[in-house]
mmCIF file of C-alpha atoms and ligand atoms in Angstrom:
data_model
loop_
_atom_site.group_PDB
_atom_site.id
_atom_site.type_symbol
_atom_site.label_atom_id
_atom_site.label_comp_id
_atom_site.label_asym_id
_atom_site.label_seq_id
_atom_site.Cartn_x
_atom_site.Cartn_y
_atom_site.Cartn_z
ATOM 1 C CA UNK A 1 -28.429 196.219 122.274
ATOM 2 C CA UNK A 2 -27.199 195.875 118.794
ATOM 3 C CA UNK A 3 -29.046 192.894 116.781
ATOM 4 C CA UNK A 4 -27.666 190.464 115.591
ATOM 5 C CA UNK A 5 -27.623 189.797 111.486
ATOM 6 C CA UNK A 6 -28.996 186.541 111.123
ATOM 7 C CA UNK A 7 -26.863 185.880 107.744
ATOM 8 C CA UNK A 8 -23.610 186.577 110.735
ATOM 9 C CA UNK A 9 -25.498 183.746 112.599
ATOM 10 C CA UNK A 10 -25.365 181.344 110.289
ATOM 11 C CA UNK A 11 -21.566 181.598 109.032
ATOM 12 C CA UNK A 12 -20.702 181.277 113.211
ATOM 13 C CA UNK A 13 -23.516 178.292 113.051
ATOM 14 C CA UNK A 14 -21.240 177.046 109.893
ATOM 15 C CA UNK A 15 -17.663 177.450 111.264
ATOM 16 C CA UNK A 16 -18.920 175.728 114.426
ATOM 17 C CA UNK A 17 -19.970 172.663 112.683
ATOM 18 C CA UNK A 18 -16.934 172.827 110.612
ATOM 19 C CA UNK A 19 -14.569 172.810 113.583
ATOM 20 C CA UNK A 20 -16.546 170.177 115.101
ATOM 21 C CA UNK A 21 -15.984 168.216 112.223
ATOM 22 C CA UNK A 22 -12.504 168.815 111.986
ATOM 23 C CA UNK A 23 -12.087 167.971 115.608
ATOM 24 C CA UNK A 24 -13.624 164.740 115.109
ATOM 25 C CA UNK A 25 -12.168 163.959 112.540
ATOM 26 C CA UNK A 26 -8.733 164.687 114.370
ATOM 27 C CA UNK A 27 -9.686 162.534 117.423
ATOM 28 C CA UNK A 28 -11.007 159.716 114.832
ATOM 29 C CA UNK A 29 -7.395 159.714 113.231
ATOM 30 C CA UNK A 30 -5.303 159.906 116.299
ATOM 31 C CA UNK A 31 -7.838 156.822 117.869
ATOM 32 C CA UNK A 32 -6.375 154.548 114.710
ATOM 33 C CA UNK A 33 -3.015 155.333 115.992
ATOM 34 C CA UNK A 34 -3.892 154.665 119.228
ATOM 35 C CA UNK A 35 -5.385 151.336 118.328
ATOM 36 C CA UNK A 36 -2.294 150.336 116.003
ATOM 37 C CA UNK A 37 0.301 151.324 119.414
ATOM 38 C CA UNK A 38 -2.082 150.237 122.134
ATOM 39 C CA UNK A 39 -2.345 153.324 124.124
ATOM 40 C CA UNK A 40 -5.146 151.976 126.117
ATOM 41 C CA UNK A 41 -5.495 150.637 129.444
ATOM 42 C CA UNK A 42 -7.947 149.234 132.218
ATOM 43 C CA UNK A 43 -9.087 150.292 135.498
ATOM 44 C CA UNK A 44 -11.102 148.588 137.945
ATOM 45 C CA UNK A 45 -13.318 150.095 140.176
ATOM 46 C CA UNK A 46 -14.354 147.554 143.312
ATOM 47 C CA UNK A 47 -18.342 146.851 143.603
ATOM 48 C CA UNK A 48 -18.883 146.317 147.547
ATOM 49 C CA UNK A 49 -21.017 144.762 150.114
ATOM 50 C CA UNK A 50 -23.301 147.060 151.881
ATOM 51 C CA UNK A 51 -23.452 144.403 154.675
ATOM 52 C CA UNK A 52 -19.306 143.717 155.175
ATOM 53 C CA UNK A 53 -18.039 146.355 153.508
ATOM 54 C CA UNK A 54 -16.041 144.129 151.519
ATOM 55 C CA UNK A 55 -15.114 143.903 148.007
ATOM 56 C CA UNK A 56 -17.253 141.511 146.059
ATOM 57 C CA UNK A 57 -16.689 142.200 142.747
ATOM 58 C CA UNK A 58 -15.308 145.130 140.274
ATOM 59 C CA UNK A 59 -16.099 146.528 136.856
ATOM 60 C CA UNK A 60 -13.508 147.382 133.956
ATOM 61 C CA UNK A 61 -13.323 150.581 132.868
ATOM 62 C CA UNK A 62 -11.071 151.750 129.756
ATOM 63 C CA UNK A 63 -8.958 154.500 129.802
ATOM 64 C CA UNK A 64 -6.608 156.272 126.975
ATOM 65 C CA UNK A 65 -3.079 156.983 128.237
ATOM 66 C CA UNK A 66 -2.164 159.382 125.321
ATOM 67 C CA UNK A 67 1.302 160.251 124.544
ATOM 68 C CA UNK A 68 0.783 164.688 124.850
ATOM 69 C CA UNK A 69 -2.422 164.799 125.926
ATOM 70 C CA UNK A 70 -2.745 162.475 129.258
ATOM 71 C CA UNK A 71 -5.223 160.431 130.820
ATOM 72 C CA UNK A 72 -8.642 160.427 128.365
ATOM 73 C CA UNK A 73 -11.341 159.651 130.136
ATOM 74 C CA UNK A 74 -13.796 156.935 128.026
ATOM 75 C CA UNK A 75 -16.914 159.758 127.733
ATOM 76 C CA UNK A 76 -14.314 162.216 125.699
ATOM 77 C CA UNK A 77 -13.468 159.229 123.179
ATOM 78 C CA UNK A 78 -15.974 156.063 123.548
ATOM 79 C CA UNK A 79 -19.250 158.128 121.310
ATOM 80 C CA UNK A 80 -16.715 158.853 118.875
ATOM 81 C CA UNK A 81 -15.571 155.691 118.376
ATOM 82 C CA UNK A 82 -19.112 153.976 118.613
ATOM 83 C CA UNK A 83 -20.140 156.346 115.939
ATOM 84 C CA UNK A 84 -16.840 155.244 113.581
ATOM 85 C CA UNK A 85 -17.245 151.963 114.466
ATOM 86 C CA UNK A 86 -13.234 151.661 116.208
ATOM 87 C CA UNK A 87 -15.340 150.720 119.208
ATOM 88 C CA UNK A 88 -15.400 147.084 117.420
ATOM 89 C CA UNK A 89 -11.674 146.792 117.446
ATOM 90 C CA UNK A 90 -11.397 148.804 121.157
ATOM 91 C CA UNK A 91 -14.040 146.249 122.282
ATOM 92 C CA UNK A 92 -12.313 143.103 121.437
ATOM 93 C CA UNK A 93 -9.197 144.024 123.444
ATOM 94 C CA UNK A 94 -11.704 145.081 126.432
ATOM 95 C CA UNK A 95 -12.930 141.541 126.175
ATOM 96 C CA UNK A 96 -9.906 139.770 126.030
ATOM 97 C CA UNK A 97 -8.040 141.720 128.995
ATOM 98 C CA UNK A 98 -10.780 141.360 131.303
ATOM 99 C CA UNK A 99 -11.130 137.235 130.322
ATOM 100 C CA UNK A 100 -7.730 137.466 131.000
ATOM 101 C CA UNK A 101 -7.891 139.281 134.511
ATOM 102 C CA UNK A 102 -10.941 136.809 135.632
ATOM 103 C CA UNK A 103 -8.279 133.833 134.654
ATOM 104 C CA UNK A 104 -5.716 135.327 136.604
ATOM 105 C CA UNK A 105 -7.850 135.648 139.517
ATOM 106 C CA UNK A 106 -9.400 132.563 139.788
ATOM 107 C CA UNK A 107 -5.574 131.668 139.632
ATOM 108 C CA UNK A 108 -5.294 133.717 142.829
ATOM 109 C CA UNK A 109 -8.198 132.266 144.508
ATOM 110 C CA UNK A 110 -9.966 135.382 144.434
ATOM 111 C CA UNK A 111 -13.772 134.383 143.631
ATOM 112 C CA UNK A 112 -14.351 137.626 142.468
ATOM 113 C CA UNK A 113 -16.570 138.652 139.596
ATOM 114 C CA UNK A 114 -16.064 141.149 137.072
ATOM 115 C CA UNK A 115 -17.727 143.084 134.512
ATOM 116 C CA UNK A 116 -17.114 145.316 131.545
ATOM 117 C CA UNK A 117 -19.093 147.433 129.002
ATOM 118 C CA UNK A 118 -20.878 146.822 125.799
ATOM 119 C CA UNK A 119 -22.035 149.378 123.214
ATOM 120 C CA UNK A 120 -24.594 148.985 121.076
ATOM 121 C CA UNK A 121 -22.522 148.731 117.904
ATOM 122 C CA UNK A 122 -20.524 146.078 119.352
ATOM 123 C CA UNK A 123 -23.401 143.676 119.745
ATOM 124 C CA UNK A 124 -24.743 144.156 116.733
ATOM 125 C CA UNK A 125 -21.222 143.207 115.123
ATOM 126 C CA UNK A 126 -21.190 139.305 114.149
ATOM 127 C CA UNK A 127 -17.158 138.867 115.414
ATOM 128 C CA UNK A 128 -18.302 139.845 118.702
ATOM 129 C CA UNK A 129 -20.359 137.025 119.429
ATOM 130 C CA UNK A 130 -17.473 135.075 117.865
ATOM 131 C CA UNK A 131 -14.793 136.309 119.907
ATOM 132 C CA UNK A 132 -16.787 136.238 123.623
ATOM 133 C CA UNK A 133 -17.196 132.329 122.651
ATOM 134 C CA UNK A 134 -13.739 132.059 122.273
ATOM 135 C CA UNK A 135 -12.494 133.886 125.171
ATOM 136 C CA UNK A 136 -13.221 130.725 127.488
ATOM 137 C CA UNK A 137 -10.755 128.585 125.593
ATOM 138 C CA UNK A 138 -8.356 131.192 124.885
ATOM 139 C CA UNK A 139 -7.780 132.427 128.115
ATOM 140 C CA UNK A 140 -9.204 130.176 130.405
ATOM 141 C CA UNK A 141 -11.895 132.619 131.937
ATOM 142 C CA UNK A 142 -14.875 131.530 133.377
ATOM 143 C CA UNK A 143 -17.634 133.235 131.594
ATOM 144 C CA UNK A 144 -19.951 133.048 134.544
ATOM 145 C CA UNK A 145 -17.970 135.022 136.563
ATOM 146 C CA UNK A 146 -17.695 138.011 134.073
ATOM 147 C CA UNK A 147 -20.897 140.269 133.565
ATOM 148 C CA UNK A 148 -21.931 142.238 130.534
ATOM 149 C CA UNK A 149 -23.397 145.612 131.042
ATOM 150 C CA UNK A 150 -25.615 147.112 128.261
ATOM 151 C CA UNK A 151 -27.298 150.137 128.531
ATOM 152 C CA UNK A 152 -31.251 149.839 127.916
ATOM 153 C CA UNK A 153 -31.174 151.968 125.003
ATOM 154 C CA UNK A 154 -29.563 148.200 123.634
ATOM 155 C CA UNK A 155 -32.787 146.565 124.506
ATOM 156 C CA UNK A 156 -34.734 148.939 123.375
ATOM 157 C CA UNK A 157 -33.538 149.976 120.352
ATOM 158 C CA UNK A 158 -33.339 148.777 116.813
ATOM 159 C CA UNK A 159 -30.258 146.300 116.867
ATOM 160 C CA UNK A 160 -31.191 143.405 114.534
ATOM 161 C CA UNK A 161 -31.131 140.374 116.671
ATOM 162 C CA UNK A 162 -30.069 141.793 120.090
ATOM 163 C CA UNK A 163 -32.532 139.102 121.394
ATOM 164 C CA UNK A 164 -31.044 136.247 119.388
ATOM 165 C CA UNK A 165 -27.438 137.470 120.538
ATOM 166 C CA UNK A 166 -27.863 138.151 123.910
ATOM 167 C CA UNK A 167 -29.287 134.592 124.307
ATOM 168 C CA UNK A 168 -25.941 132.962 123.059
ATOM 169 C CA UNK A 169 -24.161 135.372 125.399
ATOM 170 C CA UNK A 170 -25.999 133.804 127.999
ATOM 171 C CA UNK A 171 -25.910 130.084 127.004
ATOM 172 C CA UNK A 172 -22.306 130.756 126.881
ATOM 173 C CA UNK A 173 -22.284 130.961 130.610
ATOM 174 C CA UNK A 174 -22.166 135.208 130.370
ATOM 175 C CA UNK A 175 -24.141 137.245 132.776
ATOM 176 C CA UNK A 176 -26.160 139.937 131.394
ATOM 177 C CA UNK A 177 -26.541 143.331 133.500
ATOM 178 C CA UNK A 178 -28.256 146.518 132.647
ATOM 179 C CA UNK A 179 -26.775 149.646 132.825
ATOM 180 C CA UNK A 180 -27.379 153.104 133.954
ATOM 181 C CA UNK A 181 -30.721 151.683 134.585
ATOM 182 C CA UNK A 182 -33.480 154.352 134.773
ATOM 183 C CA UNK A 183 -31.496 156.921 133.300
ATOM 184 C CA UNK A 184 -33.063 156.797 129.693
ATOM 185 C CA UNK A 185 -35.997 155.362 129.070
ATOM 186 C CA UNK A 186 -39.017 154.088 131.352
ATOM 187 C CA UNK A 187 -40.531 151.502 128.965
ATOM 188 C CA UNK A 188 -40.294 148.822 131.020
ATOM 189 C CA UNK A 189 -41.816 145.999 128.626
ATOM 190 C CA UNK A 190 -38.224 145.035 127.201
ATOM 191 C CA UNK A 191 -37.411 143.624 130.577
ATOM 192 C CA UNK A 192 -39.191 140.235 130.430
ATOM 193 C CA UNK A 193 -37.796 140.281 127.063
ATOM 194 C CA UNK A 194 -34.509 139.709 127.777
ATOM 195 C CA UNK A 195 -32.007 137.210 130.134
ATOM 196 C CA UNK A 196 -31.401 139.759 132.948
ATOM 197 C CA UNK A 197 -28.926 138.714 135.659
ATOM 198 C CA UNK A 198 -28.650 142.234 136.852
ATOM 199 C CA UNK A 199 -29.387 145.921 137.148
ATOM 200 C CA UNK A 200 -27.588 149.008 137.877
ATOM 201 C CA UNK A 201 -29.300 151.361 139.476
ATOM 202 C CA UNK A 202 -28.002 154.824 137.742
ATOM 203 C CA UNK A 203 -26.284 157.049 139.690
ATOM 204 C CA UNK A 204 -28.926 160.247 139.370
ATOM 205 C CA UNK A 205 -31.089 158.079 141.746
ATOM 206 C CA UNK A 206 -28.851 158.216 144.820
ATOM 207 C CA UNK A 207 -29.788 162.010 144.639
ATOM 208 C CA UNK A 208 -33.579 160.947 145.178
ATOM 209 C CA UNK A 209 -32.167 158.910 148.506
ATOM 210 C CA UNK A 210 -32.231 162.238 150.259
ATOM 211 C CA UNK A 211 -35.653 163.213 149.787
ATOM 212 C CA UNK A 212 -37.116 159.160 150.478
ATOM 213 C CA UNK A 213 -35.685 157.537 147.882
ATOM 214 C CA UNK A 214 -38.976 156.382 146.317
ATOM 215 C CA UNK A 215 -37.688 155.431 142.772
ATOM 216 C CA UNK A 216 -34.997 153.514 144.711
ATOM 217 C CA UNK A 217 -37.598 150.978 146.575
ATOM 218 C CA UNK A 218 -39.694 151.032 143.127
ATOM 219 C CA UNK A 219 -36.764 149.971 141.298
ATOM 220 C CA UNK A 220 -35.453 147.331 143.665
ATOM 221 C CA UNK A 221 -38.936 145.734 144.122
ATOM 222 C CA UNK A 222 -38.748 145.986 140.510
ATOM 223 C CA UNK A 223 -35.419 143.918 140.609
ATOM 224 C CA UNK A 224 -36.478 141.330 143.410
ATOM 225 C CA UNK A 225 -39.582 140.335 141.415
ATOM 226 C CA UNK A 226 -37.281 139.871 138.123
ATOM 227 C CA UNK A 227 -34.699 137.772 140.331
ATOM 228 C CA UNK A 228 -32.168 139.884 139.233
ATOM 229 C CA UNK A 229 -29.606 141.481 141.236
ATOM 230 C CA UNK A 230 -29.075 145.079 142.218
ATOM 231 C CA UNK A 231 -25.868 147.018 142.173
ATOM 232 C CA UNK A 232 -26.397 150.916 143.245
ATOM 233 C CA UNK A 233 -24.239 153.463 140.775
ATOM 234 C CA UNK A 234 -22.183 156.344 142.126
ATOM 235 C CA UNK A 235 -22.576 156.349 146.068
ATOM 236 C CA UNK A 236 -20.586 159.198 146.970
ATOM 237 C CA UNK A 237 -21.983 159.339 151.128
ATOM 238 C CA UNK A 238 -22.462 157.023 153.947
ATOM 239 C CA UNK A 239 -25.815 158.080 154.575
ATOM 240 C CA UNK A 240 -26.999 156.495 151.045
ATOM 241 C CA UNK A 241 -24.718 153.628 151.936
ATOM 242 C CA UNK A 242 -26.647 153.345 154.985
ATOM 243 C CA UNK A 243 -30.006 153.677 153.597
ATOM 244 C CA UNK A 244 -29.322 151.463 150.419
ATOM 245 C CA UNK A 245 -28.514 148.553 153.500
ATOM 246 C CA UNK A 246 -31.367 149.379 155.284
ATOM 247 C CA UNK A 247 -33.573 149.165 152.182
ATOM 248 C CA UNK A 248 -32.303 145.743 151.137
ATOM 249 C CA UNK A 249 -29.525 146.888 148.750
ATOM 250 C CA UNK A 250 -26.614 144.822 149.268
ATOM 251 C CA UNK A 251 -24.668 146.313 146.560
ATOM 252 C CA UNK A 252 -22.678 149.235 146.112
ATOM 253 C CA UNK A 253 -20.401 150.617 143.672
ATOM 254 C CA UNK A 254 -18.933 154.667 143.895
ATOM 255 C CA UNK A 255 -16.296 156.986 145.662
ATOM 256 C CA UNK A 256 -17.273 156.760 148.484
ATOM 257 C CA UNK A 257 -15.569 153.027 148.482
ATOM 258 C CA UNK A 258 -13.045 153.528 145.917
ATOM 259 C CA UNK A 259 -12.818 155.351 142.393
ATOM 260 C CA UNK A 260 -11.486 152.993 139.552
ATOM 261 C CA UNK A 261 -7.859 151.871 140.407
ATOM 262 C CA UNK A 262 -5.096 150.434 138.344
ATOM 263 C CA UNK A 263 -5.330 146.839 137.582
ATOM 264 C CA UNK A 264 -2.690 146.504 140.411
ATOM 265 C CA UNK A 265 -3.928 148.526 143.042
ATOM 266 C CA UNK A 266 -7.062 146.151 142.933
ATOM 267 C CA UNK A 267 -5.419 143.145 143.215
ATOM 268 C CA UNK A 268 -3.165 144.711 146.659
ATOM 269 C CA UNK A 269 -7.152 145.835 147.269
ATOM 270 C CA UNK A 270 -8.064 142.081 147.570
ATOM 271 C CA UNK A 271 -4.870 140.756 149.170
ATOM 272 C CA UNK A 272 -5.682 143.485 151.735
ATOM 273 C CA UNK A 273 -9.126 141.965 152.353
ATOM 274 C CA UNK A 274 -7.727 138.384 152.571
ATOM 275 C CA UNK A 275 -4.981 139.546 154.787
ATOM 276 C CA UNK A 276 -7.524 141.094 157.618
ATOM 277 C CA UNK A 277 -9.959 138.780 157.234
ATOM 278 C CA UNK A 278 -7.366 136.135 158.324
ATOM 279 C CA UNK A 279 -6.317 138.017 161.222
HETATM 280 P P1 C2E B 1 -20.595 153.401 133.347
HETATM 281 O O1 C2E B 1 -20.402 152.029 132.812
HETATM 282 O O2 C2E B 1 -21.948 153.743 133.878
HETATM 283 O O3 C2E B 1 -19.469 153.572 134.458
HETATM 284 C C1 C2E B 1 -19.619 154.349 135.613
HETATM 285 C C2 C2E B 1 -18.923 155.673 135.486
HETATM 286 O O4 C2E B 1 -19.214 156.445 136.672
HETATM 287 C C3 C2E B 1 -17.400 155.579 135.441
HETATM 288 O O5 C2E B 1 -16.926 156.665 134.670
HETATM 289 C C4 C2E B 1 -17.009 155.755 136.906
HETATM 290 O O6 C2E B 1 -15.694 156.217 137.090
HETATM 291 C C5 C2E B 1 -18.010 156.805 137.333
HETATM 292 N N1 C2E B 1 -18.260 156.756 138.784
HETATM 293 C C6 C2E B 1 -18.105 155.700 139.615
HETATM 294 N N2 C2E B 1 -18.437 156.007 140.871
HETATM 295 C C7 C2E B 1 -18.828 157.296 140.875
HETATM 296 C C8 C2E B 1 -19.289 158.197 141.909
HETATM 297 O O7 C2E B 1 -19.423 157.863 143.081
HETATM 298 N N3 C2E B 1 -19.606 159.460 141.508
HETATM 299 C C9 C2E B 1 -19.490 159.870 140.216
HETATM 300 N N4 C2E B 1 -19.812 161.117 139.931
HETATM 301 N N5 C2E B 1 -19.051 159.049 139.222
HETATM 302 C C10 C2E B 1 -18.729 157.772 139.544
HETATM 303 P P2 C2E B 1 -15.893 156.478 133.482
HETATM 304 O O8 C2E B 1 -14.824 155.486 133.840
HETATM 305 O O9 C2E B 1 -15.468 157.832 133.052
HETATM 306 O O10 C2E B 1 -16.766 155.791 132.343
HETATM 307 C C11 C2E B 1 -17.829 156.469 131.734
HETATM 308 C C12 C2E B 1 -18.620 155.586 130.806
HETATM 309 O O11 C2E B 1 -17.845 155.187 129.673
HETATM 310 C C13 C2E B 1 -19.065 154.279 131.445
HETATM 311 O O12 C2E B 1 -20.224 154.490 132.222
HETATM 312 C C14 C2E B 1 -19.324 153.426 130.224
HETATM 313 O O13 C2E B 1 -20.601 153.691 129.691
HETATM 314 C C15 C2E B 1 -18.275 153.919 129.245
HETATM 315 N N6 C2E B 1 -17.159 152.960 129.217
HETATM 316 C C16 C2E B 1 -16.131 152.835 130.074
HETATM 317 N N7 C2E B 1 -15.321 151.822 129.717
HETATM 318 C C17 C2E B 1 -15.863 151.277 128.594
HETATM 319 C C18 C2E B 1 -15.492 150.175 127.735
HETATM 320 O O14 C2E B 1 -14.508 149.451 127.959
HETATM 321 N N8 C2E B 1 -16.311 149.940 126.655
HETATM 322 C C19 C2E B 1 -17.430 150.678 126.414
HETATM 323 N N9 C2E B 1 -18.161 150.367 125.340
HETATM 324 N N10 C2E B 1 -17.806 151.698 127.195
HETATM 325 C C20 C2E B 1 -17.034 152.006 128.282
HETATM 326 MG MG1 MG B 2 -20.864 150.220 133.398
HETATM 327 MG MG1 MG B 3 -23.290 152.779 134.896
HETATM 328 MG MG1 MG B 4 -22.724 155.415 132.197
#
């Protein structure tokens, strides 16, 4: 085996950044376009009831219907636009579509929750704050019914003032729900810190279901004794759906019940429900 020159190395190192760069770059450009035309849209993907199977409640998730290159899936676009700060602008029309969706639901006489994402740089931007205090009046949402999920790397990290915002959030009337929970970090001081409603379990931990799921009772003992409530991530099988009711978990969220739908679809979803249930 030939070796390789080291000085050969580091022009492929250099070209690789450089296309990286450019690439970003590209996406960063085409995301200002896509802001300016509103390219983006929501789906909803139902949260269920391990005890009647029904749908309880649903989280927003963003999608980017672009013109050549199709559906764009938030984990291809959402880091870059956190890191160029777009996800301010992006964020704001989250907000506003799901206040908007929780308005027109109560208007259905659906008394169904939902919840949408927060990344770190939008919390720690002032017109955020702002603009979630508004929403109530503007759109006639009930903030109690709609959920804000941060990821614990929020609580954790160094945003001035999370505490401070998070706290107006809440006196608002928002409910405050953590994220992916488990997945990063496993300081576990912040949680006392903080308002907590809710926590996701992340999804990794239906994997440990198989072999006893003993991170899974940890975390919703963990939970119970907080008061807050527990929503399971990414339950693909019935047996976890089994074993998440038989250990107290009345909350489920993954494809095993439904992946994200259009805004649509979940609303036929609930008239559905209402329909049999009335049978
Ligand atoms: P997340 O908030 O943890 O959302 C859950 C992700 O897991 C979603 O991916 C969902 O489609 C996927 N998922 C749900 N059930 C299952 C399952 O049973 N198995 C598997 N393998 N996956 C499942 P999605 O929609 O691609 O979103 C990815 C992430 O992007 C979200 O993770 C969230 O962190 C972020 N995101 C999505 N929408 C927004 C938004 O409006 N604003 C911000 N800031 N972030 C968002
Ligand atoms: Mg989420
Ligand atoms: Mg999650
Ligand atoms: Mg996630």
């Amino acid at each position: 085996q030939a070796k390789t020159d080291p000085m050969d190395k580091c022009v492929r190192f250099q070209q690789q950044m450089r296309h990286l760069r450019d690439e970003h770059l590209a996406i960063k450009k085409d995301l200002e376009r896509a802001i300016q035309v509103n390219e983006f849209t929501l789906e909803y993907q139902p949260i269920a009831s391990t005890l009647t199977d029904r749908v309880i409640s649903a989280e927003a998730l963003i999608r980017w219907c672009h013109p050549e290159k199709g559906l764009i899936y938030p984990d291809e676009f959402i880091p870059i636009a956190e890191e160029t700060g777009l996800i301010n602008e992006i964020g704001l029309w989250v907000n506003r579509q799901v206040a908007h969706m929780q308005a027109r639901l109560a208007r259905l006489n659906y008394d169904v929750p939902l919840s949408l994402n927060v990344s770190p740089r939008q919390l720690s931007d002032p017109h955020f704050v702002t603009h979630m205090r508004a929403l109530p009046e503007e759109t006639g949402c009930n903030p109690e019914m709609i959920s804000l999920e941060l990821t614990e790397s929020v609580l954790l990290g160094d945003i001035p003032n999370a505490f401070e915002t998070l706290s107006l959030l809440k006196r608002t009337g928002y409910r405050i729900v953590i994220d992916d929970f488990g997945a990063g970090y496993s300081n576990l001081a912040y949680l006392h810190n903080y308002p907590i409603d809710g926590i996701k379990i992340d999804r990794m931990f239906m994997n440990d279901i198989a072999s006893g799921g003993a991170i899974v009772k940890l975390i919703l003992s963990l939970a119970n004794a907080l008061g807050a409530e527990v929503v399971a991530e990414g339950v693909e099988t019935i047996e976890q759906r089994a074993w998440l009711l038989e250990n107290g978990c009345h909350l489920f969220q993954g494809y095993l019940y439904s992946k994200p739908v259009p805004e649509e679809r979940f609303l036929s979803m609930l008239e559905t429900q209402v329909q049999i249930a009335s049978m």
